[in-house]
Coordinates of C-alpha atoms and ligand atoms in Angstrom, one line a residue:
M10 CA 0.0 0.0 0.0
L11 CA 2.9 2.3 -0.6
P12 CA 3.1 5.3 -1.0
A13 CA 0.0 5.8 1.2
T14 CA 1.5 3.9 4.0
K15 CA 4.6 6.1 4.0
S16 CA 2.6 8.5 6.3
V17 CA -0.5 6.5 7.3
P18 CA 0.0 3.2 9.2
K19 CA -1.9 0.6 7.2
E20 CA -4.1 -0.3 10.2
L21 CA -5.5 3.3 10.0
L22 CA -6.3 3.2 6.3
P23 CA -9.9 4.4 6.1
I24 CA -12.6 1.9 5.1
G25 CA -15.3 4.4 4.4
E26 CA -15.3 6.7 7.5
L27 CA -13.8 4.2 9.8
P28 CA -10.1 3.2 10.1
A29 CA -9.4 -0.5 9.6
L30 CA -8.3 -0.7 13.3
Q31 CA -11.7 0.4 14.4
L32 CA -13.4 -2.4 12.5
V33 CA -11.1 -4.9 14.0
I34 CA -11.8 -3.6 17.5
D35 CA -15.5 -3.7 16.8
E36 CA -15.1 -7.3 15.7
A37 CA -13.4 -8.1 19.1
I38 CA -16.1 -6.3 21.0
G39 CA -18.7 -8.3 19.1
A40 CA -17.0 -11.4 20.4
G41 CA -17.2 -10.2 24.0
V42 CA -13.8 -8.7 24.4
D43 CA -13.6 -5.9 27.0
H44 CA -9.9 -5.1 27.0
V45 CA -7.8 -4.5 23.9
V46 CA -4.0 -4.3 23.9
I47 CA -2.6 -2.5 20.9
V48 CA 0.9 -3.4 20.1
T49 CA 2.4 -0.4 18.2
S50 CA 5.6 1.6 17.9
D51 CA 6.7 5.1 18.8
D52 CA 7.1 6.0 15.1
K53 CA 3.4 5.5 14.6
P54 CA 2.0 8.2 16.9
A55 CA -1.2 8.4 14.8
V56 CA -2.3 5.1 16.3
A57 CA -2.4 6.3 19.9
D58 CA -3.8 9.7 18.7
Y59 CA -6.9 7.9 17.3
F60 CA -7.9 6.9 20.8
Q61 CA -7.3 10.3 22.4
R62 CA -10.4 12.4 23.4
A63 CA -10.8 15.3 21.0
S64 CA -13.0 17.5 23.1
W65 CA -13.1 20.4 20.7
V66 CA -14.3 18.2 17.9
E67 CA -17.0 16.7 20.1
E68 CA -18.1 20.1 21.2
A69 CA -18.2 21.4 17.7
L70 CA -20.4 18.4 16.6
E71 CA -22.7 19.0 19.6
R72 CA -23.2 22.6 18.6
Q73 CA -24.0 21.4 15.0
G74 CA -26.6 19.0 16.5
R75 CA -24.6 16.0 15.4
R76 CA -25.0 14.2 18.7
E77 CA -24.7 10.6 17.4
L78 CA -21.3 11.3 15.7
A79 CA -20.1 13.1 18.9
D80 CA -21.1 10.1 21.0
S81 CA -19.3 7.7 18.6
L82 CA -16.1 9.7 19.2
R83 CA -16.4 9.3 22.9
R84 CA -17.3 5.7 23.0
F85 CA -13.9 4.1 23.9
G86 CA -13.3 5.2 27.6
D87 CA -16.8 4.0 28.5
T88 CA -17.3 0.7 26.8
I89 CA -13.9 -0.9 26.5
R90 CA -10.4 -0.7 28.1
I91 CA -7.6 0.1 25.6
S92 CA -3.9 -0.4 26.6
F93 CA -0.8 0.1 24.5
A94 CA 2.3 -2.0 24.4
I95 CA 5.3 -0.6 22.5
Q96 CA 7.4 -2.8 20.2
D97 CA 10.7 -0.9 19.8
R98 CA 11.7 -2.5 16.5
P99 CA 9.8 -4.7 14.0
R100 CA 11.1 -8.1 15.2
G101 CA 8.3 -10.4 14.0
L102 CA 4.8 -11.2 14.9
G103 CA 5.8 -13.5 17.8
H104 CA 7.9 -10.7 19.3
A105 CA 4.9 -8.3 18.9
V106 CA 2.6 -10.7 20.8
G107 CA 5.2 -11.1 23.5
C108 CA 5.3 -7.3 24.0
A109 CA 1.6 -7.6 25.2
S110 CA 2.3 -10.2 27.9
E111 CA 2.3 -8.0 30.9
H112 CA -1.1 -6.5 29.9
V113 CA -2.6 -9.9 29.1
G114 CA -1.4 -11.7 32.2
D115 CA -2.1 -15.4 32.8
E116 CA -5.4 -15.8 30.8
P117 CA -6.3 -16.8 27.3
F118 CA -6.5 -14.1 24.7
F119 CA -7.2 -13.4 21.1
V120 CA -4.7 -12.0 18.6
L121 CA -6.2 -10.0 15.7
L122 CA -4.0 -8.8 12.8
P123 CA -5.5 -5.4 11.8
D124 CA -4.6 -5.7 8.1
E125 CA -7.1 -8.5 7.7
L126 CA -10.8 -7.6 8.0
M127 CA -13.4 -10.3 8.9
A128 CA -17.1 -9.9 7.9
A129 CA -18.4 -11.0 11.4
P130 CA -17.2 -11.7 14.9
S131 CA -18.4 -15.3 14.7
L132 CA -15.0 -16.6 13.8
L133 CA -13.5 -15.3 17.0
V134 CA -16.4 -16.7 19.0
D135 CA -15.8 -20.1 17.5
L136 CA -12.0 -19.9 18.3
G137 CA -12.8 -18.9 21.9
R138 CA -15.3 -21.8 22.3
V139 CA -12.7 -24.4 21.0
L140 CA -10.1 -23.0 23.4
D141 CA -12.5 -22.9 26.4
E142 CA -13.6 -26.5 25.8
S143 CA -10.2 -28.0 25.0
G144 CA -7.7 -25.8 26.9
R145 CA -5.6 -25.7 23.7
S146 CA -4.9 -22.7 21.4
A147 CA -7.2 -22.4 18.4
I148 CA -6.1 -20.8 15.1
A149 CA -8.2 -19.5 12.2
L150 CA -7.5 -21.2 8.9
K151 CA -8.4 -20.9 5.3
R152 CA -7.9 -23.2 2.3
M153 CA -5.8 -21.4 -0.2
P154 CA -4.8 -22.3 -3.8
I155 CA -1.5 -24.2 -3.3
E156 CA 0.5 -21.7 -5.4
E157 CA -0.3 -19.0 -2.8
V158 CA 0.5 -20.8 0.5
F159 CA 4.1 -19.5 0.5
R160 CA 2.9 -16.2 1.9
Y161 CA 1.4 -17.8 5.1
G162 CA 1.9 -20.1 8.0
V163 CA 0.7 -23.6 6.9
V164 CA -0.5 -26.3 9.2
E165 CA -0.2 -30.1 8.9
P166 CA -3.4 -31.7 10.2
S167 CA -2.5 -34.6 12.5
E168 CA -6.0 -36.1 12.8
S169 CA -9.3 -35.7 11.0
E170 CA -11.7 -32.8 11.8
R171 CA -13.9 -33.2 14.8
L172 CA -16.5 -31.2 16.7
V173 CA -15.2 -29.3 19.7
A174 CA -17.8 -27.3 21.6
G175 CA -20.0 -27.8 18.5
V176 CA -17.3 -26.2 16.2
P177 CA -15.6 -28.3 13.5
A178 CA -11.9 -28.2 14.4
I179 CA -8.8 -29.7 12.9
P180 CA -6.1 -31.0 15.3
F181 CA -2.5 -30.2 14.2
R182 CA 0.9 -30.7 15.7
H183 CA 3.0 -29.1 13.1
V184 CA 3.0 -25.7 11.4
V185 CA 5.5 -24.1 9.2
E186 CA 6.0 -20.4 8.4
K187 CA 5.9 -19.5 4.7
P188 CA 7.1 -22.8 3.2
A189 CA 8.1 -23.2 -0.4
V190 CA 5.1 -24.5 -2.3
E191 CA 6.8 -27.9 -2.9
N192 CA 7.3 -28.3 0.9
A193 CA 3.9 -27.1 2.0
P194 CA 2.3 -29.7 4.3
S195 CA -1.3 -28.8 3.2
D196 CA -3.3 -26.0 1.6
L197 CA -4.6 -24.9 5.1
V198 CA -3.1 -21.5 5.9
I199 CA -3.2 -19.4 9.0
I200 CA -5.3 -16.2 8.7
G201 CA -5.0 -13.4 11.1
R202 CA -7.1 -14.5 14.1
Y203 CA -5.9 -16.6 17.0
A204 CA -7.2 -17.7 20.4
L205 CA -4.1 -18.5 22.5
T206 CA -3.4 -20.0 25.9
P207 CA -1.0 -17.9 27.9
D208 CA 1.8 -20.5 27.9
V209 CA 2.4 -19.2 24.4
F210 CA 4.4 -16.3 26.0
G211 CA 6.9 -18.8 27.4
A212 CA 7.1 -20.5 24.0
I213 CA 7.8 -17.1 22.3
E214 CA 10.7 -16.7 24.6
R215 CA 12.1 -20.0 23.6
V216 CA 11.8 -19.4 19.8
V217 CA 15.1 -19.1 18.0
P218 CA 15.1 -15.9 16.0
S219 CA 15.4 -16.2 12.2
S220 CA 18.5 -15.1 10.4
S221 CA 16.9 -11.6 10.0
G222 CA 16.3 -11.5 13.8
E223 CA 12.5 -12.1 13.6
I224 CA 10.6 -14.1 16.2
Q225 CA 7.7 -15.8 14.4
L226 CA 4.4 -16.6 16.2
T227 CA 4.2 -19.7 14.0
D228 CA 7.4 -21.1 15.6
A229 CA 5.9 -20.5 19.1
L230 CA 2.8 -22.4 18.0
E231 CA 5.0 -25.3 16.9
L232 CA 6.6 -25.3 20.3
Q233 CA 3.2 -25.2 22.0
A234 CA 2.0 -28.1 19.9
S235 CA 5.0 -30.2 21.0
S236 CA 3.1 -30.9 24.3
G237 CA -0.2 -31.8 22.5
H238 CA -2.1 -30.8 19.4
L239 CA -3.6 -27.4 18.8
Y240 CA -6.8 -26.8 16.8
G241 CA -7.4 -25.1 13.5
V242 CA -10.9 -23.8 12.6
V243 CA -11.6 -23.2 8.9
S244 CA -13.2 -19.8 8.7
A245 CA -16.6 -19.5 7.1
V246 CA -16.7 -15.7 7.2
G247 CA -15.6 -13.3 4.5
R248 CA -12.1 -12.0 4.7
R249 CA -10.3 -9.0 3.1
D250 CA -6.6 -8.5 3.2
I251 CA -6.2 -4.7 3.1
G252 CA -2.5 -4.9 3.0
H253 CA -2.6 -4.8 -0.8
P254 CA -4.6 -2.5 -3.1
L255 CA -7.2 -4.9 -4.5
G256 CA -8.2 -6.2 -1.1
W257 CA -8.4 -2.7 0.3
M258 CA -10.6 -1.6 -2.7
Q259 CA -12.9 -4.5 -2.2
A260 CA -13.2 -3.8 1.5
V261 CA -14.1 -0.2 0.8
V262 CA -16.7 -1.1 -1.8
E263 CA -18.3 -3.7 0.5
A264 CA -18.4 -1.4 3.4
G265 CA -19.9 1.3 1.2
L266 CA -22.6 -1.0 -0.1
R267 CA -23.5 -1.9 3.6
H268 CA -23.6 1.7 4.6
P269 CA -27.1 2.8 5.9
E270 CA -27.0 6.2 4.2
H271 CA -24.6 5.8 1.2
G272 CA -25.2 2.2 0.3
G273 CA -28.1 2.8 -2.1
P274 CA -26.5 5.7 -4.0
L275 CA -23.2 3.8 -4.2
R276 CA -25.0 0.7 -5.7
N277 CA -26.8 2.9 -8.2
W278 CA -23.6 4.6 -9.2
L279 CA -21.7 1.3 -9.6
E280 CA -24.5 -0.1 -11.7
S281 CA -24.4 3.0 -13.9
L282 CA -20.7 2.6 -14.7
Ligands
G1P326 C1 1.7 -13.5 9.5 C2 2.0 -14.8 10.1 C3 1.6 -15.9 9.1 C4 0.1 -15.8 8.8 C5 -0.2 -14.4 8.3 C6 -1.7 -14.2 8.1 O1 2.5 -13.2 8.4 O2 3.4 -14.9 10.4 O3 1.8 -17.2 9.7 O4 -0.3 -16.8 7.9 O5 0.3 -13.4 9.2 O6 -1.9 -13.0 7.5 P1 2.7 -11.8 7.8 O7 1.5 -11.5 6.9 O8 2.8 -10.8 8.9 O9 3.9 -11.9 7.0

């Protein structure tokens, strides 16, 4: 998404009038989450700025009679706790998750990657149910054309799919980060939603960094799985990867078509093209 992301972190790219990060937080709230930890860095001050109260904007909106919009700007402090964890350098997804450990403490938690948008919170709900019932981490998966799996973590199912808390779940003991297509153990790739047990933090500390110094979450999952299988849940909800232009454009059009005020005019205009 360069050059846009030279100055706007991709998690703040607007999808209609909402930044992507807001949609991801709304997904988490929809799954019952009441505390969000945002792992970010000091060179992206815009992320923390988004959560600051902007009293003068709220007051101006009130004066214009735009109460609902003023309320939507205020909603964070009241409904949900937001914490920030700073990752000083980009040292991989596993390292980023490890940065949140003190805020998370000793309880299960979700990881949501904000450059992937999901159409509904039901995927997180399912992951949480599998974790609660089994006591094992549960990871969202998607079947991908085999020639594209090299961009993702790929799992190797160890047993056939079974119902866990009523959710179809695939046990796995091995997972590999971005394998060459000819070495991929399956076409089941990890997408950006995880429900993790807190022992993953210890596993992250044990991961040997890659040659570029990155600590992969996938490698921590592989370590977790060495003491018993984890579960994968194949997602049934729509997903958009907004980290590349086509995915972002599709996400914007879909959000526009769903928009209560602008959806109709947008549809008419698209049909007229
Ligand atoms: C990360 C994970 C990868 C996963 C992907 C999902 O990769 O390391 O296992 O499949 O997210 O989007 P990244 O996209 O950060 O390179």
